[in-house]
CSV table of C-alpha atoms in Angstrom, one decimal:
chain,number,residue,atom,x,y,z
A,16,MET,CA,-89.6,-66.2,-107.4
A,17,ASN,CA,-86.3,-66.2,-109.2
A,18,LEU,CA,-84.9,-63.5,-111.4
A,19,GLU,CA,-86.2,-65.1,-114.7
A,20,GLU,CA,-89.7,-65.4,-113.4
A,21,LEU,CA,-89.6,-61.8,-112.2
A,22,ARG,CA,-88.4,-60.6,-115.6
A,23,LEU,CA,-91.1,-62.6,-117.4
A,24,ASN,CA,-93.8,-61.4,-115.1
A,25,CYS,CA,-92.8,-57.7,-115.6
A,26,ALA,CA,-92.6,-58.2,-119.4
A,27,ILE,CA,-96.1,-59.7,-119.6
A,28,LYS,CA,-97.5,-56.9,-117.5
A,29,HIS,CA,-95.9,-54.3,-119.7
A,30,LEU,CA,-97.1,-56.0,-122.8
A,31,LEU,CA,-100.7,-56.1,-121.4
A,32,ILE,CA,-100.5,-52.3,-120.7
A,33,ALA,CA,-99.4,-51.6,-124.2
A,34,MET,CA,-102.1,-53.8,-125.7
A,35,TRP,CA,-104.7,-52.0,-123.6
A,36,VAL,CA,-103.5,-48.5,-124.5
A,37,TYR,CA,-103.1,-49.0,-128.3
A,38,PRO,CA,-106.7,-49.5,-129.2
A,39,THR,CA,-107.9,-47.0,-126.6
A,40,LEU,CA,-105.5,-44.1,-127.1
A,41,PRO,CA,-103.2,-44.8,-130.1
A,42,GLU,CA,-101.9,-41.3,-130.1
A,43,LYS,CA,-100.4,-41.8,-126.6
A,44,MET,CA,-98.6,-45.0,-127.5
A,45,LEU,CA,-95.2,-43.3,-127.7
A,46,MET,CA,-95.7,-42.0,-124.1
A,47,VAL,CA,-96.6,-45.5,-122.9
A,48,ILE,CA,-93.6,-47.1,-124.6
A,49,ALA,CA,-91.3,-44.5,-123.0
A,50,MET,CA,-92.9,-45.1,-119.6
A,51,ILE,CA,-92.5,-48.9,-120.0
A,52,PHE,CA,-88.9,-48.4,-121.0
A,53,GLY,CA,-88.2,-46.4,-117.8
A,54,ALA,CA,-90.0,-48.9,-115.6
A,55,HIS,CA,-88.0,-51.8,-117.0
A,56,LEU,CA,-84.8,-50.2,-115.7
A,57,LEU,CA,-85.8,-50.6,-112.0
A,58,PRO,CA,-84.9,-54.3,-111.7
A,59,TYR,CA,-81.5,-53.6,-113.2
A,60,GLY,CA,-80.9,-50.9,-110.6
A,61,TRP,CA,-81.5,-53.6,-107.9
A,62,LEU,CA,-79.6,-56.3,-109.7
A,63,TYR,CA,-76.5,-54.1,-110.4
A,64,LYS,CA,-76.9,-52.0,-107.3
A,65,SER,CA,-76.7,-49.0,-109.7
A,66,LYS,CA,-77.9,-45.5,-108.7
A,67,SER,CA,-78.1,-44.5,-112.3
A,68,TYR,CA,-80.5,-47.3,-113.2
A,69,ILE,CA,-82.7,-46.5,-110.1
A,70,LEU,CA,-82.6,-42.7,-110.8
A,71,PHE,CA,-83.6,-43.1,-114.5
A,72,ALA,CA,-86.2,-45.8,-113.7
A,73,ILE,CA,-88.0,-43.2,-111.6
A,74,LEU,CA,-87.3,-40.2,-113.7
A,75,VAL,CA,-88.2,-41.5,-117.2
A,76,PRO,CA,-91.8,-42.6,-116.4
A,77,ILE,CA,-92.6,-39.4,-114.6
A,78,LEU,CA,-91.1,-37.1,-117.3
A,79,SER,CA,-92.7,-39.2,-120.0
A,80,LEU,CA,-96.1,-38.8,-118.4
A,81,ILE,CA,-95.7,-35.1,-118.0
A,82,ILE,CA,-94.3,-34.4,-121.4
A,83,GLY,CA,-96.5,-37.0,-123.1
A,84,VAL,CA,-99.7,-35.5,-121.7
A,85,SER,CA,-98.7,-31.9,-122.2
A,86,PHE,CA,-96.8,-31.7,-125.5
A,87,GLU,CA,-96.7,-33.2,-129.0
A,88,PRO,CA,-95.1,-36.7,-129.5
A,89,TYR,CA,-92.0,-35.3,-131.2
A,90,LYS,CA,-91.1,-33.4,-128.0
A,91,LEU,CA,-91.3,-36.6,-126.1
A,92,ALA,CA,-89.0,-38.3,-128.6
A,93,ILE,CA,-86.5,-35.4,-128.2
A,94,MET,CA,-86.7,-35.7,-124.5
A,95,MET,CA,-86.1,-39.5,-124.7
A,96,ILE,CA,-83.0,-38.9,-126.8
A,97,ILE,CA,-81.6,-36.4,-124.3
A,98,ILE,CA,-82.4,-38.8,-121.4
A,99,GLU,CA,-80.7,-41.7,-123.2
A,100,ILE,CA,-77.5,-39.5,-123.7
A,101,LEU,CA,-77.6,-38.5,-120.0
A,102,PHE,CA,-78.2,-42.1,-118.9
A,103,SER,CA,-75.3,-43.3,-120.9
A,104,ILE,CA,-73.0,-40.6,-119.5
A,105,CYS,CA,-74.1,-41.5,-115.9
A,106,LEU,CA,-73.4,-45.2,-116.5
A,107,ILE,CA,-70.0,-44.4,-117.9
A,108,VAL,CA,-69.2,-42.2,-114.9
A,109,GLU,CA,-70.5,-44.9,-112.5
A,110,ASN,CA,-68.5,-47.6,-114.2
A,111,LYS,CA,-65.3,-45.6,-114.2
A,112,LYS,CA,-65.8,-45.0,-110.4
A,113,ILE,CA,-66.3,-48.7,-109.8
A,114,LEU,CA,-63.2,-49.5,-111.9
A,115,SER,CA,-61.1,-47.0,-110.1
A,116,GLU,CA,-62.2,-48.4,-106.7
A,117,PHE,CA,-61.5,-51.9,-107.9
A,118,LYS,CA,-57.9,-50.9,-109.0
A,119,LEU,CA,-57.3,-49.3,-105.6
A,120,ASN,CA,-58.3,-52.5,-103.8
A,121,LEU,CA,-55.8,-54.6,-105.8
Protein backbone atom coordinates (compact mmCIF):
# COMPACT_ATOMS: atom_id res chain seq x y z
CA MET A 1 0.00 0.00 0.00
CA ASN A 2 1.49 3.34 -1.01
CA LEU A 3 1.07 6.62 0.83
CA GLU A 4 -1.79 7.85 -1.37
CA GLU A 5 -3.77 4.65 -0.81
CA LEU A 6 -3.17 4.90 2.94
CA ARG A 7 -4.37 8.52 2.98
CA LEU A 8 -7.47 7.68 0.98
CA ASN A 9 -8.24 4.64 3.14
CA CYS A 10 -8.03 6.72 6.33
CA ALA A 11 -10.14 9.52 4.85
CA ILE A 12 -12.90 7.11 3.83
CA LYS A 13 -12.96 5.49 7.27
CA HIS A 14 -13.11 8.89 8.97
CA LEU A 15 -15.95 9.96 6.68
CA LEU A 16 -17.89 6.77 7.46
CA ILE A 17 -17.50 7.36 11.20
CA ALA A 18 -18.78 10.93 10.87
CA MET A 19 -21.71 9.78 8.69
CA TRP A 20 -22.66 7.17 11.29
CA VAL A 21 -22.46 9.55 14.26
CA TYR A 22 -24.35 12.49 12.74
CA PRO A 23 -27.82 10.87 12.53
CA THR A 24 -27.25 8.89 15.73
CA LEU A 25 -25.86 11.58 18.07
CA PRO A 26 -25.77 14.95 16.27
CA GLU A 27 -24.94 16.78 19.52
CA LYS A 28 -21.62 14.87 19.68
CA MET A 29 -20.57 15.78 16.15
CA LEU A 30 -18.08 18.43 17.32
CA MET A 31 -16.40 15.84 19.52
CA VAL A 32 -16.19 13.36 16.62
CA ILE A 33 -14.74 15.97 14.26
CA ALA A 34 -12.14 16.91 16.88
CA MET A 35 -11.23 13.25 17.35
CA ILE A 36 -10.95 12.71 13.59
CA PHE A 37 -8.74 15.78 13.35
CA GLY A 38 -6.40 14.36 15.98
CA ALA A 39 -6.36 10.91 14.41
CA HIS A 40 -5.44 12.27 10.99
CA LEU A 41 -2.19 13.69 12.43
CA LEU A 42 -0.70 10.26 13.11
CA PRO A 43 0.41 9.42 9.54
CA TYR A 44 2.16 12.80 9.37
CA GLY A 45 4.06 11.98 12.55
CA TRP A 46 5.36 8.89 10.82
CA LEU A 47 5.97 10.62 7.48
CA TYR A 48 7.81 13.65 8.93
CA LYS A 49 9.32 11.72 11.87
CA SER A 50 7.82 14.42 14.08
CA LYS A 51 7.34 13.98 17.81
CA SER A 52 4.88 16.89 17.86
CA TYR A 53 2.57 15.25 15.34
CA ILE A 54 2.70 11.92 17.16
CA LEU A 55 2.09 13.53 20.56
CA PHE A 56 -0.90 15.56 19.40
CA ALA A 57 -2.27 12.65 17.34
CA ILE A 58 -2.59 10.73 20.59
CA LEU A 59 -3.49 13.64 22.87
CA VAL A 60 -6.24 15.26 20.78
CA PRO A 61 -8.60 12.25 20.43
CA ILE A 62 -8.24 11.31 24.11
CA LEU A 63 -8.84 14.85 25.37
CA SER A 64 -11.66 15.37 22.85
CA LEU A 65 -13.39 12.24 24.09
CA ILE A 66 -13.04 13.21 27.76
CA ILE A 67 -14.07 16.85 27.29
CA GLY A 68 -16.74 16.03 24.68
CA VAL A 69 -18.49 13.50 26.91
CA SER A 70 -18.16 15.48 30.14
CA PHE A 71 -18.73 19.12 29.14
CA GLU A 72 -20.66 21.39 26.78
CA PRO A 73 -19.50 21.69 23.15
CA TYR A 74 -18.21 25.25 23.60
CA LYS A 75 -15.67 23.99 26.15
CA LEU A 76 -14.46 21.44 23.62
CA ALA A 77 -14.11 24.22 21.05
CA ILE A 78 -12.05 26.29 23.50
CA MET A 79 -9.88 23.26 24.24
CA MET A 80 -9.27 22.74 20.52
CA ILE A 81 -8.22 26.37 20.06
CA ILE A 82 -5.74 26.01 22.93
CA ILE A 83 -4.46 22.71 21.54
CA GLU A 84 -3.99 24.25 18.08
CA ILE A 85 -1.95 27.09 19.59
CA LEU A 86 0.19 24.61 21.56
CA PHE A 87 0.56 22.38 18.50
CA SER A 88 1.72 25.34 16.40
CA ILE A 89 4.25 26.37 19.05
CA CYS A 90 5.58 22.81 19.29
CA LEU A 91 5.98 22.61 15.52
CA ILE A 92 7.80 25.96 15.43
CA VAL A 93 10.19 24.81 18.16
CA GLU A 94 10.72 21.46 16.43
CA ASN A 95 11.41 23.13 13.08
CA LYS A 96 13.86 25.60 14.64
CA LYS A 97 15.70 22.70 16.26
CA ILE A 98 15.93 20.86 12.92
CA LEU A 99 17.11 24.03 11.18
CA SER A 100 19.80 24.69 13.78
CA GLU A 101 21.02 21.07 13.52
CA PHE A 102 21.09 21.41 9.74
CA LYS A 103 23.15 24.62 9.95
CA LEU A 104 25.62 22.93 12.30
CA ASN A 105 26.15 20.12 9.79
CA LEU A 106 26.99 22.49 6.93
